[in-house]
XYZ file of C-alpha atoms in Angstrom:
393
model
C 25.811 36.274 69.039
C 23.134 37.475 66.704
C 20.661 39.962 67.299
C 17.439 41.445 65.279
C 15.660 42.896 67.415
C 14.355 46.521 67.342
C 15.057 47.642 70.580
C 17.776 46.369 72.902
C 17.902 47.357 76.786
C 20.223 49.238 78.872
C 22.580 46.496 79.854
C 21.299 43.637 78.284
C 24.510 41.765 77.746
C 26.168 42.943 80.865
C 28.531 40.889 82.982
C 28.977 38.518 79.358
C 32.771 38.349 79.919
C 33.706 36.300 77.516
C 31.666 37.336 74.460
C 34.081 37.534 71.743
C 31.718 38.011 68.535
C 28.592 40.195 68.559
C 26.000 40.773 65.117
C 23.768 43.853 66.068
C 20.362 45.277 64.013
C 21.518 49.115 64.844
C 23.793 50.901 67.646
C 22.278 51.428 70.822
C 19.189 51.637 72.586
C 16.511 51.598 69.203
C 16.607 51.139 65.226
C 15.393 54.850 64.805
C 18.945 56.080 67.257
C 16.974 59.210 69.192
C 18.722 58.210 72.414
C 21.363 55.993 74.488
C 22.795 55.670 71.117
C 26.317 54.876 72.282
C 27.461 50.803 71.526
C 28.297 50.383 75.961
C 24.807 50.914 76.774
C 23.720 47.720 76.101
C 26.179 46.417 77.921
C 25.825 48.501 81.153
C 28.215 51.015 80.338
C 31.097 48.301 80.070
C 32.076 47.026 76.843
C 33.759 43.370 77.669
C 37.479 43.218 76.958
C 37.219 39.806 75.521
C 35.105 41.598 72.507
C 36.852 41.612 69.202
C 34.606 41.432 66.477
C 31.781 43.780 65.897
C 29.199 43.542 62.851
C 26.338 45.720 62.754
C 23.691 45.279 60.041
C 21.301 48.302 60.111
C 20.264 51.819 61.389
C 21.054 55.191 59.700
C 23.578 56.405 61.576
C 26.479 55.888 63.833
C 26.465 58.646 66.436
C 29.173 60.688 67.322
C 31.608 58.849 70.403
C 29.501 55.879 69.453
C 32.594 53.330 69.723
C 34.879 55.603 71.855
C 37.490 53.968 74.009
C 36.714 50.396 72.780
C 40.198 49.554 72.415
C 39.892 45.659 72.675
C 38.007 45.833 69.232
C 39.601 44.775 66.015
C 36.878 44.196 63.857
C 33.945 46.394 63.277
C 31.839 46.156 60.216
C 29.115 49.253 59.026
C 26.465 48.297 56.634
C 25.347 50.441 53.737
C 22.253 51.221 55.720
C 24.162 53.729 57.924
C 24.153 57.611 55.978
C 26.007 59.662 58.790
C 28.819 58.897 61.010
C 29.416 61.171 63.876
C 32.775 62.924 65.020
C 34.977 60.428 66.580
C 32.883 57.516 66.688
C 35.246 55.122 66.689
C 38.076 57.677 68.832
C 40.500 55.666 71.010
C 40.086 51.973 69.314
C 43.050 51.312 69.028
C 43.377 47.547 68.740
C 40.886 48.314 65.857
C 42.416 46.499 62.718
C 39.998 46.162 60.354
C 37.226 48.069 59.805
C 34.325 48.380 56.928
C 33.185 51.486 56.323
C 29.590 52.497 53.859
C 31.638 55.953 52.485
C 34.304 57.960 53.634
C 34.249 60.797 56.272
C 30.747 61.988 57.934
C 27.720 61.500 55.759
C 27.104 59.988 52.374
C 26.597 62.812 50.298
C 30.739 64.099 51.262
C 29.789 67.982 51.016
C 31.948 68.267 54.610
C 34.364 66.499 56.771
C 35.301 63.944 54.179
C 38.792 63.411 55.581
C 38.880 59.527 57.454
C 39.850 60.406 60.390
C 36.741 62.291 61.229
C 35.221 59.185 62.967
C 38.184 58.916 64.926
C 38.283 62.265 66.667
C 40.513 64.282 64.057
C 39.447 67.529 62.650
C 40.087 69.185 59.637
C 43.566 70.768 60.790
C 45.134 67.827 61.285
C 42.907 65.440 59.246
C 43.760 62.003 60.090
C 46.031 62.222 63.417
C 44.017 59.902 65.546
C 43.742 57.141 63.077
C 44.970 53.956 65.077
C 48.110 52.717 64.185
C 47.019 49.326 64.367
C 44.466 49.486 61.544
C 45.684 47.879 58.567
C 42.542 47.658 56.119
C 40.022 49.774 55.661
C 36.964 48.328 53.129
C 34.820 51.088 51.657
C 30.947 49.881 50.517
C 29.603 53.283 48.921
C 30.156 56.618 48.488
C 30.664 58.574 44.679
C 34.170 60.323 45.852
C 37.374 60.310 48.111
C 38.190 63.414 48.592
C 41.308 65.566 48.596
C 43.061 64.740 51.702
C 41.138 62.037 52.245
C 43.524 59.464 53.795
C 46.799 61.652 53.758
C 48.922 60.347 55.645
C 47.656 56.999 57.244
C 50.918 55.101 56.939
C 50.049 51.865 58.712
C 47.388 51.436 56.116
C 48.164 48.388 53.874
C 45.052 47.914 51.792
C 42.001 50.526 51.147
C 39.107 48.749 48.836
C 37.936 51.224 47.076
C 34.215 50.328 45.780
C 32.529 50.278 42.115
C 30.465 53.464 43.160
C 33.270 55.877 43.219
C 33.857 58.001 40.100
C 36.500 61.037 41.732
C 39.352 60.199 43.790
C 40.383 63.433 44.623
C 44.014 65.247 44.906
C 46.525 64.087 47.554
C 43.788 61.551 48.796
C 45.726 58.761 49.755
C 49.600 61.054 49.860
C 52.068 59.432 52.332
C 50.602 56.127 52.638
C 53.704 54.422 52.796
C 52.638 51.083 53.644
C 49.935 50.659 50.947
C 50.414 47.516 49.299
C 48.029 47.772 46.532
C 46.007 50.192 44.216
C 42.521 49.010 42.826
C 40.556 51.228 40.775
C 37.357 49.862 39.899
C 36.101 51.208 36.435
C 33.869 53.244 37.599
C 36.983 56.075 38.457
C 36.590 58.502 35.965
C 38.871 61.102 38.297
C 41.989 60.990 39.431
C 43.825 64.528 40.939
C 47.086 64.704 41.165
C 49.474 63.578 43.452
C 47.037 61.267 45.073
C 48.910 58.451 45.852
C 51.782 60.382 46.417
C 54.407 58.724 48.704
C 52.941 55.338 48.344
C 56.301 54.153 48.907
C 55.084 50.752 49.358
C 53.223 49.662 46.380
C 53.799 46.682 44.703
C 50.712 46.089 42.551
C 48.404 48.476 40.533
C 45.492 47.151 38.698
C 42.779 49.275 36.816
C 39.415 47.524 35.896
C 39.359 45.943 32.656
C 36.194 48.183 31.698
C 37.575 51.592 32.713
C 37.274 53.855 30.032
C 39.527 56.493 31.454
C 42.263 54.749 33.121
C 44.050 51.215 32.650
C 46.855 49.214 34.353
C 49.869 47.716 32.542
C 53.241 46.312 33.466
C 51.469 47.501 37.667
C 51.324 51.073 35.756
C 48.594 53.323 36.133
C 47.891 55.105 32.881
C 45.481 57.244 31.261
C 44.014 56.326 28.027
C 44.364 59.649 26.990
C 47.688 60.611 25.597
C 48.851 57.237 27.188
C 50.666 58.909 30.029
C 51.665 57.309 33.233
C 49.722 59.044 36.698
C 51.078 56.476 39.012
C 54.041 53.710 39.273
C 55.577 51.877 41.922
C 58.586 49.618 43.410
C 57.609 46.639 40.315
C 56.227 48.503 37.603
C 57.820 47.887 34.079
C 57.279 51.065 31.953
C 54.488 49.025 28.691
C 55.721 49.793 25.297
C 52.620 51.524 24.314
C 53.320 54.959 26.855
C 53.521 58.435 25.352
C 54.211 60.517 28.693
C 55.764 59.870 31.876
C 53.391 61.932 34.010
C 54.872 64.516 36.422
C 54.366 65.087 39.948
C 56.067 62.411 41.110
C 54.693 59.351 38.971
C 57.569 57.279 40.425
C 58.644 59.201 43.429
C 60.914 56.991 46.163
C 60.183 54.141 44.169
C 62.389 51.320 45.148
C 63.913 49.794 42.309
C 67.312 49.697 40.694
C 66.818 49.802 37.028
C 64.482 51.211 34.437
C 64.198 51.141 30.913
C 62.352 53.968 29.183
C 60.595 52.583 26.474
C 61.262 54.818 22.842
C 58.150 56.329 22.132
C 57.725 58.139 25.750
C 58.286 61.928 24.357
C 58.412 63.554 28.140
C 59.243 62.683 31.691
C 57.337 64.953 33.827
C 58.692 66.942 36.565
C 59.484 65.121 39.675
C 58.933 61.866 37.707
C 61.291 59.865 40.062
C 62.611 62.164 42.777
C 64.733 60.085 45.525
C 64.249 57.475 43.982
C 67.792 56.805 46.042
C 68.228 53.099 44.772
C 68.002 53.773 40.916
C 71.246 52.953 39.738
C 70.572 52.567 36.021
C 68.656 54.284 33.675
C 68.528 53.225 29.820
C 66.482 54.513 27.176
C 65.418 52.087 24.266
C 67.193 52.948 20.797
C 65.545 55.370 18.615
C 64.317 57.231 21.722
C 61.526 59.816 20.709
C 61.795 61.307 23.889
C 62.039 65.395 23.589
C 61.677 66.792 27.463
C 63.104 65.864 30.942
C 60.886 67.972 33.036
C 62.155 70.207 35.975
C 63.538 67.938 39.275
C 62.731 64.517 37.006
C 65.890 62.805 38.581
C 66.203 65.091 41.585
C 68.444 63.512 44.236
C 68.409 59.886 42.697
C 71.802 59.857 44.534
C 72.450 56.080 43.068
C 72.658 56.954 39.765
C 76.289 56.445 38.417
C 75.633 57.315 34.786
C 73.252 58.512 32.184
C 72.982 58.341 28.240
C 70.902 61.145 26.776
C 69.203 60.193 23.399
C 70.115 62.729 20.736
C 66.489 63.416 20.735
C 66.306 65.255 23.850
C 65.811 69.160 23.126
C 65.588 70.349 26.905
C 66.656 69.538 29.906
C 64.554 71.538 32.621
C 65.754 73.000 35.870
C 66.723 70.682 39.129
C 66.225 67.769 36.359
C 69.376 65.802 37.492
C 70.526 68.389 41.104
C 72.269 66.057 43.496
C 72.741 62.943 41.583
C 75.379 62.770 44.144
C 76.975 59.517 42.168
C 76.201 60.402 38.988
C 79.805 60.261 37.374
C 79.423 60.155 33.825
C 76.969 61.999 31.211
C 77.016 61.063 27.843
C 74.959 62.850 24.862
C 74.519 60.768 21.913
C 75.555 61.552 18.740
C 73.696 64.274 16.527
C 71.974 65.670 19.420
C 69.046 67.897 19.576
C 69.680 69.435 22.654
C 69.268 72.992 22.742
C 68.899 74.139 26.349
C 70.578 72.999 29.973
C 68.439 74.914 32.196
C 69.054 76.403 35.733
C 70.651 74.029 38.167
C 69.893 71.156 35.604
C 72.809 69.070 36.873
C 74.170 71.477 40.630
C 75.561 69.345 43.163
C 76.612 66.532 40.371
C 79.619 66.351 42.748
C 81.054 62.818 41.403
C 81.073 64.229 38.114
C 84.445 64.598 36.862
C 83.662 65.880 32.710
C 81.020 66.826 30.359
C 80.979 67.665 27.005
C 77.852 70.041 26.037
C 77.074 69.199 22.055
C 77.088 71.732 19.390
C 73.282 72.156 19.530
C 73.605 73.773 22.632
C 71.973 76.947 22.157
C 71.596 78.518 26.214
C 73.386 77.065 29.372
C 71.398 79.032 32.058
C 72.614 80.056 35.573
C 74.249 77.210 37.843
C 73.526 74.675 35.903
C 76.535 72.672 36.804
C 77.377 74.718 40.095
C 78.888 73.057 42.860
C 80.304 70.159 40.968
C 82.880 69.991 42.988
C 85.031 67.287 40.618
C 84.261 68.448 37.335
C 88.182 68.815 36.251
C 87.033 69.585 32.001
C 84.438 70.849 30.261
C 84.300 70.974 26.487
C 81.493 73.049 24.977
C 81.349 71.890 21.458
C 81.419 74.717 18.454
C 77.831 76.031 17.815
C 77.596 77.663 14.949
C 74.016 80.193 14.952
C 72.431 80.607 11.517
C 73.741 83.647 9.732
C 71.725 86.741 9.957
C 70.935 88.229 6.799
C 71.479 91.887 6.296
C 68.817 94.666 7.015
C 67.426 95.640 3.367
């Protein structure tokens, strides 16, 4: 049913059991929302169970409850029209599956209650608790930002469109979205804080617009252009050729693959660069390996791993960067190594490790950095000679 009127009365469509589709010019009683702005009053009070599919195509604003307890719904489209959303106006749908939404939060200009699950009932505390778990995509029309938090932690989520009006996605906006399938970031994303798609266990597919200027997408890699460093990977990406950085804060984190090759000229794996990643079993850097750094808790409990070949260009080797690599039974430097320091707990609770030979550039082992491997039966700590001092004039 399609409607374009400017006023709609209390109850008009009462009794309509079997409506399954409605198209409506606003919410509520009039276009200009100053009262009975709640979606049952045209309906008497009683939305129909039988309703599914909800597309409204003008007004300002949704008010606040406007949708509550219309749990048979699973379709509900907002047009661009709409500026403000009120608290919890869609609280309690929770058939709702797909929804389309003109910006993110409460109003359009995001200065407050930007987290999603405001227009389900959540507030700030607990930011997106009442999110149905039946809603699997959520289409965004407008809006220049997601903020920080925005959708942390909306795990049933498998796709968010994100559209060509944003420029900031903010820090941990999208963190523990586990089922996200996909990352799209349209080129006009200029922003990108860290750790936002943070546990996005899920992902399988990361594409950057072609025009981006900032950011581009490679081998289902997000990089940025500058310095060529990897933000974000996931369970398919293939590390490009063309990467300088691996970027830290968990660029790979609990991604499930098996195998990765580190292409030569990456100089640094950021910290937390693949923590648990649990089914890596096999990590192999390309010969002539630039790289220089493996950042603090880089491999941290990638409790596959069996063994690891360090390329003799490797100078450090930060704290927690391989701790409880529970499997992790061989570790071989390569010749001529560069290494000069093994820092604190760089390889504790290695407990399948049974030797290691530190090379002669070894200039500092700090504290517990192979404590509690409880099988390492030798360790050879190869002569290091330190430049001579020369004698005080």
């Amino acid at each position: 049913m399609n409607c374009t009127n400017s006023s709609i009365g209390g109850g008009a469509f009462s009794g309509c059991s079997n409506l399954v589709s409605i198209t409506l010019p606003f919410v509520g009683n009039t276009l200009n929302g100053s009262s009975n702005t709640n979606f049952s009053y045209i309906f008497g009070g009683t939305v129909p169970s039988s309703l599914t599919n909800v597309v409204i195509r003008g007004g300002g604003s949704i008010a606040a409850s406007a949708f509550s307890g219309c749990n048979k719904l699973a379709m509900v489209t907002i047009p661009s029209s709409v500026i403000s959303i009120g608290s919890g106006a869609f609280s309690g749908c929770s058939g709702l599956k797909y929804l389309t939404i003109p910006f993110v939060g409460n109003n359009l200009n995001g200065v407050s209650n930007t987290h999603f699950g405001y227009i389900f009932g959540t507030n700030p505390s607990y930011l997106n608790g009442n999110v149905p778990s039946s809603l699997k995509e959520v289409v965004i029309e407008g809006g220049s930002s997601i903020a920080d938090y925005a959708f942390q932690g909306c795990k049933y989520l498998t796709e968010v469109r994100i559209p060509n009006s944003v420029t900031s996605v903010g820090h941990d906006a999208f963190v523990g979205c586990s089922n996200l399938e996909g990352i799209f970031i349209p080129d006009s994303v200029s922003s990108i804080g860290q750790c936002a798609f943070l546990g996005c266990t899920g992902l399988t597919s990361i594409i950057v617009g072609s025009q981006n200027p900032v950011y581009r997408s490679a081998g289902n890699c997000l990089i940025q252009r500058l310095g060529e460093v990897i933000i974000q990977g996931c369970n398919t990406s293939v590390i490009p050729s063309t990467v300088n950085a691996i970027g830290g804060w968990g660029a790979f984190y609990e991604c499930s693959f098996t195998h990765i090759t580190i292409p030569a000229g990456v100089k640094s794996i950021g910290a937390h660069a693949f923590f648990n990643c649990h089914a890596l079993s096999s990590v192999v850097f390309s010969p002539n390996s630039q790289l220089q750094t493996i950042a603090a808790a880089a491999f941290y409990v990638c409790d596959g791993l069996e063994r690891i070949t360090i390329p003799a260009s490797v100078q450090e080797i930060k704290s927690f960067a391989f701790a409880n690599c529970s499997s992790l039974e061989e570790v071989v430097f390569e010749p001529v190594s560069q290494l000069r320091e093994i820092e604190d707990f760089a390889f504790t609770d290695c407990n399948s490790l049974t030797e290691i030979t530190i090379p002669e550039s070894v200039e500092k082992i700090w504290n517990e950095a192979f404590a509690y491997c409880s099988a390492l039966e030798t360790v050879i700590v190869e002569r290091y000679e330190a430049s001579p001092v020369p004698p005080a004039a």
